[in-house]
Amino acid sequence: MCVAGGIMRRIRPAARLRGELTVPGDKSISHRALMLASIADGTTRILNIAPGRDVRSTANCLARLGVSIHQTGSGVAVHGRGLCGFEQPADCLDAGNSGTTVRLLSGILAAHPFESVITGDESLRRRPMARVLEPLRRMGASIDADRESRAPLRIRGGRLRPIHHALPVASAQVKSCVLLAGLHADGETSIEEPWVSRNHTELMLPLFGVVVRADGPSSCVSGPARLRATTIDVAGDPSSAAFFLVAACVLPGSELIIRDVCVNPTRTGLLRVLGSMGARLSFEGVRIVGGEPRADIVVRSSRLHGAAVPVDLIPSIIDELPLLAVAATQAEGETVVRGAAELRVKEADRIHAVVRNLGLMGAHATELNDGFVICGSQRLRGVVVDSFGDHRIAMAFAVAGLVAEGETMIAGAGSADVSYPGFYDALDEVIDG
Ligand code: S3P
């Protein structure tokens, strides 16, 4: 069981997980729902919006741009200001820790005829922004950043022209930034990725009445578009469900049902890889709500074997790779992740963080430029590990702590609030013995 301890969290070994739970609404879908609602005509209702700090950062930025957002009985109501309807903010916009906020919102701000500045915390100010600056500048926006193209970004927007943008690396944030800018441009804006990344923007735009042409890794919108308010019901976040899925797989005697989880194939790389490693997973009541598939996922403890993650699956498992590394220590044989250099520029350098923490816990893990190799059948020992200020590292190592011998202390455990406030309590709830 886990015990509260300020910013340090103690995780004790657990026997097994049992029962059922729901996880908070999906973070990526929630960001998009808020942003599309704010540029729509009319009032959009968002049900089951993600409660974490990142989505609050998006809501706070939108409020500073004049968007009225308030809590209603069953969700959140967003009074849209229509395309190009934002007010010039009086102050700098603070995206906090959220890359999705800064990158997607830049696409909308690029079309507004005023100057705005958007920045974030220390981690966000280290992350690369050239990937959105380059296409937005080509569309006609004027944007200043520091010499290394990092935030704060000073954006002077205006009339945009449509472009075709080929991404060198699959990224839903970059794709969505350009598509959102494309809604404001005169004509057709198209995107092409090397592999398909999460497609929530493409699936949500039609709910607001906008036609999107999407074919695998290519998508395209025509502007200027007009968005009509709608209702968005957000499914459970598969990236949050992932921690419970892996914990249940690796703790003998576990059986868990996680209800109402988004199972969009652009997000379920972990499920596919765990399946190929021998995980006992099944899906019940698969249904489509608002264009997004969701299901109840049943997971039972499993004898896992190592795997080489196929490179084309990397975008659909990118946020779960630290957790996969933890699972891999309990599998038989080696697990190899390559083609995932993007992990180095997430909220922390996740390749370094994973290999360092697993090493401290006594596991054999090797750092590669673009991934890692994890040896299986490892006994982990409970020690102090660092979250590196990264929510997914904190939660992945809470799972490691459940299978370790002795107590694991997670320094900076509070970073879990970025995507999953209440995570440690939810974990306690399903620990059985
Ligand atoms: C996200 C896209 C992914 C992911 C991030 C959320 C999104 O990033 O890692 O946590 O909501 O669009 P990239 O677009 O950089 O791949």
CSV table of N, CA and C in Angstrom, one decimal, residues 148-298:
chain,number,residue,atom,x,y,z
A,148,GLU,N,17.3,29.1,-29.3
A,148,GLU,CA,17.1,27.6,-29.5
A,148,GLU,C,15.6,27.3,-29.8
A,149,SER,N,14.8,28.3,-30.2
A,149,SER,CA,13.4,28.1,-30.5
A,149,SER,C,12.6,27.5,-29.4
A,150,ARG,N,12.9,28.0,-28.2
A,150,ARG,CA,12.1,27.5,-27.0
A,150,ARG,C,11.2,28.6,-26.5
A,151,ALA,N,10.2,28.2,-25.7
A,151,ALA,CA,9.3,29.2,-25.1
A,151,ALA,C,10.1,30.1,-24.1
A,152,PRO,N,9.7,31.3,-23.8
A,152,PRO,CA,8.4,31.9,-24.2
A,152,PRO,C,8.3,32.2,-25.7
A,153,LEU,N,7.1,32.0,-26.3
A,153,LEU,CA,6.9,32.3,-27.7
A,153,LEU,C,6.1,33.6,-27.8
A,154,ARG,N,6.6,34.6,-28.6
A,154,ARG,CA,5.9,35.9,-28.8
A,154,ARG,C,5.2,35.8,-30.1
A,155,ILE,N,3.9,35.7,-30.2
A,155,ILE,CA,3.2,35.4,-31.4
A,155,ILE,C,2.5,36.7,-31.9
A,156,ARG,N,2.8,37.1,-33.1
A,156,ARG,CA,2.0,38.2,-33.7
A,156,ARG,C,1.2,37.5,-34.9
A,157,GLY,N,-0.1,37.3,-34.7
A,157,GLY,CA,-0.8,36.5,-35.7
A,157,GLY,C,-1.5,37.4,-36.7
A,158,GLY,N,-2.2,36.8,-37.6
A,158,GLY,CA,-2.9,37.6,-38.7
A,158,GLY,C,-3.4,36.6,-39.7
A,159,ARG,N,-3.6,37.1,-40.9
A,159,ARG,CA,-4.1,36.3,-42.0
A,159,ARG,C,-3.1,35.2,-42.3
A,160,LEU,N,-3.6,34.0,-42.4
A,160,LEU,CA,-2.7,32.8,-42.7
A,160,LEU,C,-3.0,32.3,-44.0
A,161,ARG,N,-1.9,31.7,-44.6
A,161,ARG,CA,-2.1,31.0,-45.9
A,161,ARG,C,-2.0,29.5,-45.6
A,162,PRO,N,-2.7,28.7,-46.4
A,162,PRO,CA,-2.7,27.2,-46.2
A,162,PRO,C,-1.4,26.7,-46.7
A,163,ILE,N,-0.9,25.6,-46.1
A,163,ILE,CA,0.3,24.9,-46.5
A,163,ILE,C,0.1,23.4,-46.5
A,164,HIS,N,1.1,22.7,-47.2
A,164,HIS,CA,1.2,21.3,-47.0
A,164,HIS,C,2.4,21.1,-46.1
A,165,HIS,N,2.2,20.3,-45.0
A,165,HIS,CA,3.4,20.2,-44.1
A,165,HIS,C,3.6,18.7,-43.9
A,166,ALA,N,4.9,18.3,-44.2
A,166,ALA,CA,5.3,16.9,-44.0
A,166,ALA,C,6.2,16.9,-42.7
A,167,LEU,N,5.7,16.1,-41.7
A,167,LEU,CA,6.4,16.1,-40.5
A,167,LEU,C,7.6,15.0,-40.6
A,168,PRO,N,8.8,15.4,-40.1
A,168,PRO,CA,9.9,14.4,-40.1
A,168,PRO,C,9.6,13.3,-39.1
A,169,VAL,N,9.0,13.7,-37.9
A,169,VAL,CA,8.7,12.8,-36.8
A,169,VAL,C,7.2,12.8,-36.5
A,170,ALA,N,6.6,11.7,-36.3
A,170,ALA,CA,5.1,11.7,-36.0
A,170,ALA,C,4.9,12.5,-34.7
A,171,SER,N,4.0,13.4,-34.8
A,171,SER,CA,3.6,14.2,-33.6
A,171,SER,C,2.2,14.7,-33.7
A,172,ALA,N,1.3,14.3,-32.7
A,172,ALA,CA,0.0,14.8,-32.8
A,172,ALA,C,-0.1,16.2,-32.4
A,173,GLN,N,0.8,16.7,-31.6
A,173,GLN,CA,0.8,18.1,-31.2
A,173,GLN,C,1.1,19.0,-32.4
A,174,VAL,N,2.1,18.6,-33.2
A,174,VAL,CA,2.5,19.4,-34.3
A,174,VAL,C,1.4,19.4,-35.4
A,175,LYS,N,0.9,18.1,-35.6
A,175,LYS,CA,-0.2,17.9,-36.6
A,175,LYS,C,-1.4,18.8,-36.2
A,176,SER,N,-1.8,18.7,-34.9
A,176,SER,CA,-3.0,19.5,-34.5
A,176,SER,C,-2.8,21.0,-34.5
A,177,CYS,N,-1.6,21.4,-34.2
A,177,CYS,CA,-1.2,22.8,-34.3
A,177,CYS,C,-1.5,23.3,-35.7
A,178,VAL,N,-1.0,22.6,-36.7
A,178,VAL,CA,-1.1,23.1,-38.1
A,178,VAL,C,-2.6,23.0,-38.6
A,179,LEU,N,-3.2,21.9,-38.1
A,179,LEU,CA,-4.7,21.8,-38.6
A,179,LEU,C,-5.5,22.9,-37.9
A,180,LEU,N,-5.2,23.3,-36.7
A,180,LEU,CA,-6.0,24.3,-36.0
A,180,LEU,C,-5.7,25.7,-36.7
A,181,ALA,N,-4.4,25.9,-37.1
A,181,ALA,CA,-4.1,27.1,-37.9
A,181,ALA,C,-4.8,27.0,-39.2
A,182,GLY,N,-4.8,25.8,-39.8
A,182,GLY,CA,-5.5,25.6,-41.1
A,182,GLY,C,-6.9,26.0,-41.1
A,183,LEU,N,-7.6,25.8,-40.0
A,183,LEU,CA,-9.0,26.1,-39.9
A,183,LEU,C,-9.3,27.6,-40.2
A,184,HIS,N,-8.2,28.4,-39.9
A,184,HIS,CA,-8.3,29.9,-40.1
A,184,HIS,C,-7.8,30.3,-41.5
A,185,ALA,N,-7.1,29.5,-42.2
A,185,ALA,CA,-6.4,29.9,-43.5
A,185,ALA,C,-7.4,29.8,-44.6
A,186,ASP,N,-7.1,30.5,-45.7
A,186,ASP,CA,-8.0,30.5,-46.8
A,186,ASP,C,-7.6,29.4,-47.8
A,187,GLY,N,-8.3,28.2,-47.7
A,187,GLY,CA,-7.9,27.1,-48.6
A,187,GLY,C,-7.6,25.9,-47.8
A,188,GLU,N,-6.9,24.9,-48.5
A,188,GLU,CA,-6.7,23.6,-47.9
A,188,GLU,C,-5.3,23.4,-47.3
A,189,THR,N,-5.3,23.1,-46.0
A,189,THR,CA,-4.1,22.8,-45.3
A,189,THR,C,-4.0,21.3,-45.1
A,190,SER,N,-2.8,20.7,-45.5
A,190,SER,CA,-2.7,19.3,-45.4
A,190,SER,C,-1.4,18.9,-44.6
A,191,ILE,N,-1.5,17.7,-44.0
A,191,ILE,CA,-0.4,17.2,-43.2
A,191,ILE,C,-0.1,15.8,-43.6
A,192,GLU,N,1.2,15.4,-43.4
A,192,GLU,CA,1.6,14.1,-43.7
A,192,GLU,C,2.6,13.7,-42.6
A,193,GLU,N,2.4,12.5,-42.0
A,193,GLU,CA,3.3,12.1,-40.9
A,193,GLU,C,4.0,10.8,-41.4
A,194,PRO,N,5.1,10.5,-40.8
A,194,PRO,CA,5.7,9.2,-41.2
A,194,PRO,C,4.9,8.0,-40.7
A,195,TRP,N,4.3,8.1,-39.5
A,195,TRP,CA,3.4,7.1,-38.9
A,195,TRP,C,2.3,7.8,-38.3
A,196,VAL,N,1.1,7.2,-38.2
A,196,VAL,CA,0.0,7.9,-37.7
A,196,VAL,C,0.1,8.1,-36.2
A,197,SER,N,-0.1,9.4,-35.8
A,197,SER,CA,-0.1,9.7,-34.4
A,197,SER,C,-1.5,9.8,-33.9
A,198,ARG,N,-1.8,10.1,-32.6
A,198,ARG,CA,-3.1,10.1,-32.1
A,198,ARG,C,-4.0,11.1,-32.9
A,199,ASN,N,-5.2,10.7,-33.2
A,199,ASN,CA,-6.0,11.4,-34.2
A,199,ASN,C,-7.2,12.1,-33.6
A,200,HIS,N,-7.1,12.5,-32.3
A,200,HIS,CA,-8.3,13.0,-31.7
A,200,HIS,C,-8.8,14.3,-32.3
A,201,THR,N,-7.9,15.1,-32.8
A,201,THR,CA,-8.3,16.4,-33.5
A,201,THR,C,-9.2,16.1,-34.7
A,202,GLU,N,-8.7,15.1,-35.5
A,202,GLU,CA,-9.4,14.8,-36.7
A,202,GLU,C,-10.8,14.2,-36.4
A,203,LEU,N,-10.9,13.4,-35.3
A,203,LEU,CA,-12.1,12.8,-35.0
A,203,LEU,C,-13.1,13.8,-34.3
A,204,MET,N,-12.6,14.8,-33.7
A,204,MET,CA,-13.5,15.7,-33.0
A,204,MET,C,-14.0,16.8,-33.9
A,205,LEU,N,-13.2,17.3,-34.8
A,205,LEU,CA,-13.6,18.4,-35.7
A,205,LEU,C,-15.0,18.1,-36.3
A,206,PRO,N,-15.2,16.9,-36.9
A,206,PRO,CA,-16.6,16.7,-37.5
A,206,PRO,C,-17.7,16.8,-36.5
A,207,LEU,N,-17.5,16.6,-35.2
A,207,LEU,CA,-18.5,16.8,-34.2
A,207,LEU,C,-18.9,18.3,-34.1
A,208,PHE,N,-17.9,19.2,-34.5
A,208,PHE,CA,-18.2,20.6,-34.5
A,208,PHE,C,-18.6,21.1,-35.9
A,209,GLY,N,-18.9,20.1,-36.8
A,209,GLY,CA,-19.4,20.4,-38.1
A,209,GLY,C,-18.3,20.7,-39.2
A,210,VAL,N,-17.1,20.3,-38.9
A,210,VAL,CA,-16.0,20.6,-39.8
A,210,VAL,C,-15.6,19.3,-40.6
A,211,VAL,N,-15.5,19.4,-41.9
A,211,VAL,CA,-15.1,18.2,-42.6
A,211,VAL,C,-13.6,18.1,-42.6
A,212,VAL,N,-13.2,16.8,-42.2
A,212,VAL,CA,-11.7,16.5,-42.2
A,212,VAL,C,-11.5,15.4,-43.2
A,213,ARG,N,-10.5,15.5,-44.1
A,213,ARG,CA,-10.2,14.4,-44.9
A,213,ARG,C,-9.0,13.7,-44.3
A,214,ALA,N,-9.2,12.5,-43.8
A,214,ALA,CA,-8.0,11.8,-43.1
A,214,ALA,C,-7.9,10.4,-43.7
A,215,ASP,N,-6.6,10.1,-44.0
A,215,ASP,CA,-6.4,8.8,-44.6
A,215,ASP,C,-5.0,8.3,-44.0
A,216,GLY,N,-5.1,7.5,-42.9
A,216,GLY,CA,-3.9,7.1,-42.2
A,216,GLY,C,-3.1,8.2,-41.8
A,217,PRO,N,-1.8,8.3,-42.2
A,217,PRO,CA,-1.0,9.4,-41.7
A,217,PRO,C,-1.1,10.7,-42.5
A,218,SER,N,-2.2,10.9,-43.3
A,218,SER,CA,-2.4,12.1,-44.0
A,218,SER,C,-3.7,12.7,-43.5
A,219,SER,N,-3.8,14.0,-43.4
A,219,SER,CA,-5.1,14.6,-43.0
A,219,SER,C,-5.1,16.1,-43.6
A,220,CYS,N,-6.3,16.6,-43.8
A,220,CYS,CA,-6.4,17.9,-44.4
A,220,CYS,C,-7.7,18.5,-44.0
A,221,VAL,N,-7.7,19.9,-43.8
A,221,VAL,CA,-8.9,20.7,-43.5
A,221,VAL,C,-8.9,21.9,-44.5
A,222,SER,N,-10.1,22.4,-44.7
A,222,SER,CA,-10.3,23.6,-45.5
A,222,SER,C,-10.8,24.8,-44.7
A,223,GLY,N,-10.2,25.9,-44.9
A,223,GLY,CA,-10.6,27.1,-44.1
A,223,GLY,C,-11.0,28.2,-45.1
A,224,PRO,N,-11.6,29.3,-44.5
A,224,PRO,CA,-11.9,29.4,-43.1
A,224,PRO,C,-13.1,28.5,-42.8
A,225,ALA,N,-13.0,27.9,-41.6
A,225,ALA,CA,-14.1,26.9,-41.2
A,225,ALA,C,-15.0,27.6,-40.2
A,226,ARG,N,-16.2,27.0,-40.0
A,226,ARG,CA,-17.1,27.5,-39.0
A,226,ARG,C,-17.4,26.4,-38.1
A,227,LEU,N,-17.2,26.5,-36.8
A,227,LEU,CA,-17.4,25.4,-35.9
A,227,LEU,C,-18.7,25.7,-35.1
A,228,ARG,N,-19.6,24.7,-35.0
A,228,ARG,CA,-20.8,24.8,-34.3
A,228,ARG,C,-20.7,24.1,-33.0
A,229,ALA,N,-21.1,24.7,-31.9
A,229,ALA,CA,-21.0,24.1,-30.5
A,229,ALA,C,-21.7,22.7,-30.5
A,230,THR,N,-21.2,21.9,-29.6
A,230,THR,CA,-21.7,20.5,-29.5
A,230,THR,C,-21.5,20.0,-28.1
A,231,THR,N,-21.7,18.7,-27.8
A,231,THR,CA,-21.4,18.1,-26.5
A,231,THR,C,-20.4,17.1,-26.7
A,232,ILE,N,-19.3,17.1,-25.9
A,232,ILE,CA,-18.3,16.1,-25.9
A,232,ILE,C,-18.3,15.3,-24.6
A,233,ASP,N,-18.3,14.0,-24.8
A,233,ASP,CA,-18.3,13.1,-23.6
A,233,ASP,C,-16.9,12.4,-23.7
A,234,VAL,N,-16.1,12.7,-22.7
A,234,VAL,CA,-14.7,12.3,-22.8
A,234,VAL,C,-14.5,10.9,-22.2
A,235,ALA,N,-14.0,10.0,-22.9
A,235,ALA,CA,-13.7,8.6,-22.4
A,235,ALA,C,-12.5,8.6,-21.4
A,236,GLY,N,-12.4,7.5,-20.6
A,236,GLY,CA,-11.3,7.4,-19.7
A,236,GLY,C,-10.0,7.4,-20.4
A,237,ASP,N,-9.0,7.9,-19.7
A,237,ASP,CA,-7.7,8.1,-20.4
A,237,ASP,C,-6.9,6.8,-20.4
A,238,PRO,N,-6.6,6.2,-21.6
A,238,PRO,CA,-5.8,5.0,-21.7
A,238,PRO,C,-4.4,5.1,-21.1
A,239,SER,N,-3.9,6.3,-21.1
A,239,SER,CA,-2.5,6.5,-20.5
A,239,SER,C,-2.6,6.4,-19.0
A,240,SER,N,-3.7,6.7,-18.4
A,240,SER,CA,-3.9,6.6,-16.9
A,240,SER,C,-4.3,5.1,-16.6
A,241,ALA,N,-5.1,4.5,-17.4
A,241,ALA,CA,-5.5,3.1,-17.2
A,241,ALA,C,-4.2,2.2,-17.3
A,242,ALA,N,-3.3,2.6,-18.1
A,242,ALA,CA,-2.1,1.8,-18.3
A,242,ALA,C,-1.4,1.4,-17.0
A,243,PHE,N,-1.3,2.3,-16.0
A,243,PHE,CA,-0.6,1.9,-14.8
A,243,PHE,C,-1.2,0.7,-14.1
A,244,PHE,N,-2.5,0.7,-14.1
A,244,PHE,CA,-3.3,-0.4,-13.5
A,244,PHE,C,-3.2,-1.7,-14.3
A,245,LEU,N,-3.2,-1.5,-15.6
A,245,LEU,CA,-3.1,-2.7,-16.5
A,245,LEU,C,-1.8,-3.4,-16.3
A,246,VAL,N,-0.7,-2.6,-16.2
A,246,VAL,CA,0.6,-3.3,-16.1
A,246,VAL,C,0.8,-3.8,-14.7
A,247,ALA,N,0.3,-3.1,-13.7
A,247,ALA,CA,0.4,-3.6,-12.3
A,247,ALA,C,-0.3,-4.9,-12.2
A,248,ALA,N,-1.5,-5.0,-12.8
A,248,ALA,CA,-2.3,-6.2,-12.7
A,248,ALA,C,-1.6,-7.4,-13.4
A,249,CYS,N,-1.0,-7.1,-14.5
A,249,CYS,CA,-0.3,-8.1,-15.3
A,249,CYS,C,0.8,-8.7,-14.5
A,250,VAL,N,1.6,-7.9,-13.8
A,250,VAL,CA,2.8,-8.4,-13.2
A,250,VAL,C,2.6,-8.9,-11.7
A,251,LEU,N,1.5,-8.6,-11.1
A,251,LEU,CA,1.2,-9.1,-9.7
A,251,LEU,C,0.4,-10.4,-9.8
A,252,PRO,N,0.9,-11.5,-9.4
A,252,PRO,CA,0.2,-12.8,-9.6
A,252,PRO,C,-1.1,-12.8,-8.8
A,253,GLY,N,-2.1,-13.4,-9.4
A,253,GLY,CA,-3.4,-13.5,-8.8
A,253,GLY,C,-4.3,-12.2,-9.0
A,254,SER,N,-3.9,-11.3,-9.8
A,254,SER,CA,-4.7,-10.1,-10.0
A,254,SER,C,-5.8,-10.3,-11.0
A,255,GLU,N,-6.8,-9.5,-10.9
A,255,GLU,CA,-7.9,-9.4,-11.9
A,255,GLU,C,-8.6,-8.1,-11.7
A,256,LEU,N,-8.7,-7.4,-12.8
A,256,LEU,CA,-9.1,-6.0,-12.7
A,256,LEU,C,-10.0,-5.7,-13.9
A,257,ILE,N,-11.0,-4.9,-13.7
A,257,ILE,CA,-11.8,-4.3,-14.8
A,257,ILE,C,-11.7,-2.8,-14.8
A,258,ILE,N,-11.3,-2.2,-15.9
A,258,ILE,CA,-11.2,-0.8,-16.0
A,258,ILE,C,-12.3,-0.3,-16.9
A,259,ARG,N,-13.2,0.4,-16.5
A,259,ARG,CA,-14.4,0.7,-17.3
A,259,ARG,C,-14.3,2.0,-18.1
A,260,ASP,N,-14.8,2.0,-19.3
A,260,ASP,CA,-15.0,3.2,-20.1
A,260,ASP,C,-13.7,3.8,-20.5
A,261,VAL,N,-12.8,3.0,-21.0
A,261,VAL,CA,-11.5,3.5,-21.4
A,261,VAL,C,-11.5,3.8,-22.9
A,262,CYS,N,-10.9,4.9,-23.3
A,262,CYS,CA,-10.7,5.2,-24.8
A,262,CYS,C,-9.8,4.1,-25.4
A,263,VAL,N,-10.3,3.4,-26.4
A,263,VAL,CA,-9.4,2.4,-27.1
A,263,VAL,C,-9.2,2.7,-28.5
A,264,ASN,N,-9.1,4.0,-28.8
A,264,ASN,CA,-8.7,4.5,-30.1
A,264,ASN,C,-7.4,3.8,-30.5
A,265,PRO,N,-7.3,3.2,-31.7
A,265,PRO,CA,-6.1,2.4,-32.0
A,265,PRO,C,-4.8,3.3,-32.0
A,266,THR,N,-5.0,4.6,-32.2
A,266,THR,CA,-3.8,5.5,-32.2
A,266,THR,C,-3.3,5.7,-30.8
A,267,ARG,N,-4.0,5.1,-29.8
A,267,ARG,CA,-3.5,5.2,-28.4
A,267,ARG,C,-3.2,3.9,-27.7
A,268,THR,N,-3.5,2.8,-28.4
A,268,THR,CA,-3.5,1.5,-27.7
A,268,THR,C,-2.2,0.6,-28.0
A,269,GLY,N,-1.1,1.3,-28.4
A,269,GLY,CA,0.1,0.6,-28.6
A,269,GLY,C,0.5,-0.3,-27.5
A,270,LEU,N,0.3,0.2,-26.2
A,270,LEU,CA,0.7,-0.6,-25.1
A,270,LEU,C,-0.1,-1.9,-25.0
A,271,LEU,N,-1.4,-1.8,-25.3
A,271,LEU,CA,-2.2,-3.0,-25.2
A,271,LEU,C,-1.8,-4.0,-26.2
A,272,ARG,N,-1.4,-3.5,-27.4
A,272,ARG,CA,-1.0,-4.4,-28.5
A,272,ARG,C,0.4,-5.1,-28.1
A,273,VAL,N,1.3,-4.2,-27.6
A,273,VAL,CA,2.6,-4.8,-27.2
A,273,VAL,C,2.5,-5.7,-26.0
A,274,LEU,N,1.7,-5.4,-25.0
A,274,LEU,CA,1.5,-6.3,-23.9
A,274,LEU,C,0.8,-7.6,-24.4
A,275,GLY,N,-0.1,-7.5,-25.3
A,275,GLY,CA,-0.8,-8.7,-25.9
A,275,GLY,C,0.3,-9.6,-26.5
A,276,SER,N,1.2,-9.0,-27.2
A,276,SER,CA,2.3,-9.8,-27.9
A,276,SER,C,3.2,-10.4,-26.9
A,277,MET,N,3.3,-9.8,-25.7
A,277,MET,CA,4.2,-10.3,-24.6
A,277,MET,C,3.5,-11.4,-23.8
A,278,GLY,N,2.2,-11.7,-24.1
A,278,GLY,CA,1.5,-12.7,-23.4
A,278,GLY,C,0.5,-12.2,-22.4
A,279,ALA,N,0.2,-10.9,-22.4
A,279,ALA,CA,-0.8,-10.4,-21.4
A,279,ALA,C,-2.2,-10.9,-21.6
A,280,ARG,N,-2.9,-11.2,-20.5
A,280,ARG,CA,-4.3,-11.7,-20.6
A,280,ARG,C,-5.2,-10.5,-20.5
A,281,LEU,N,-5.6,-10.0,-21.7
A,281,LEU,CA,-6.4,-8.8,-21.7
A,281,LEU,C,-7.6,-9.1,-22.5
A,282,SER,N,-8.8,-8.5,-22.1
A,282,SER,CA,-9.9,-8.6,-23.0
A,282,SER,C,-10.7,-7.4,-23.0
A,283,PHE,N,-11.5,-7.1,-24.0
A,283,PHE,CA,-12.3,-5.9,-24.1
A,283,PHE,C,-13.8,-6.3,-24.1
A,284,GLU,N,-14.5,-5.6,-23.3
A,284,GLU,CA,-16.0,-5.8,-23.2
A,284,GLU,C,-16.7,-4.6,-23.6
A,285,GLY,N,-17.9,-4.8,-24.2
A,285,GLY,CA,-18.8,-3.6,-24.5
A,285,GLY,C,-18.1,-2.5,-25.3
A,286,VAL,N,-17.4,-2.9,-26.4
A,286,VAL,CA,-16.7,-1.9,-27.3
A,286,VAL,C,-17.8,-1.1,-27.9
A,287,ARG,N,-17.7,0.2,-27.9
A,287,ARG,CA,-18.7,1.1,-28.5
A,287,ARG,C,-18.1,2.3,-28.9
A,288,ILE,N,-18.8,3.1,-29.8
A,288,ILE,CA,-18.2,4.3,-30.3
A,288,ILE,C,-19.1,5.5,-29.7
A,289,VAL,N,-18.4,6.4,-29.1
A,289,VAL,CA,-19.1,7.6,-28.5
A,289,VAL,C,-18.4,8.8,-29.0
A,290,GLY,N,-19.1,9.6,-29.8
A,290,GLY,CA,-18.5,10.9,-30.3
A,290,GLY,C,-17.3,10.5,-31.2
A,291,GLY,N,-17.4,9.5,-32.0
A,291,GLY,CA,-16.4,9.2,-32.9
A,291,GLY,C,-15.2,8.4,-32.3
A,292,GLU,N,-15.1,8.3,-31.0
A,292,GLU,CA,-14.0,7.6,-30.4
A,292,GLU,C,-14.5,6.2,-29.8
A,293,PRO,N,-13.7,5.2,-30.1
A,293,PRO,CA,-14.1,3.9,-29.5
A,293,PRO,C,-13.7,3.8,-28.0
A,294,ARG,N,-14.6,3.2,-27.2
A,294,ARG,CA,-14.3,3.0,-25.8
A,294,ARG,C,-14.7,1.6,-25.4
A,295,ALA,N,-14.2,1.1,-24.3
A,295,ALA,CA,-14.5,-0.3,-23.9
A,295,ALA,C,-14.1,-0.4,-22.4
A,296,ASP,N,-14.7,-1.5,-21.8
A,296,ASP,CA,-14.2,-1.9,-20.5
A,296,ASP,C,-13.1,-2.9,-20.7
A,297,ILE,N,-12.0,-2.7,-20.0
A,297,ILE,CA,-10.8,-3.6,-20.3
A,297,ILE,C,-10.7,-4.5,-19.0
A,298,VAL,N,-10.6,-5.8,-19.3
A,298,VAL,CA,-10.4,-6.8,-18.3
A,298,VAL,C,-8.9,-7.3,-18.4
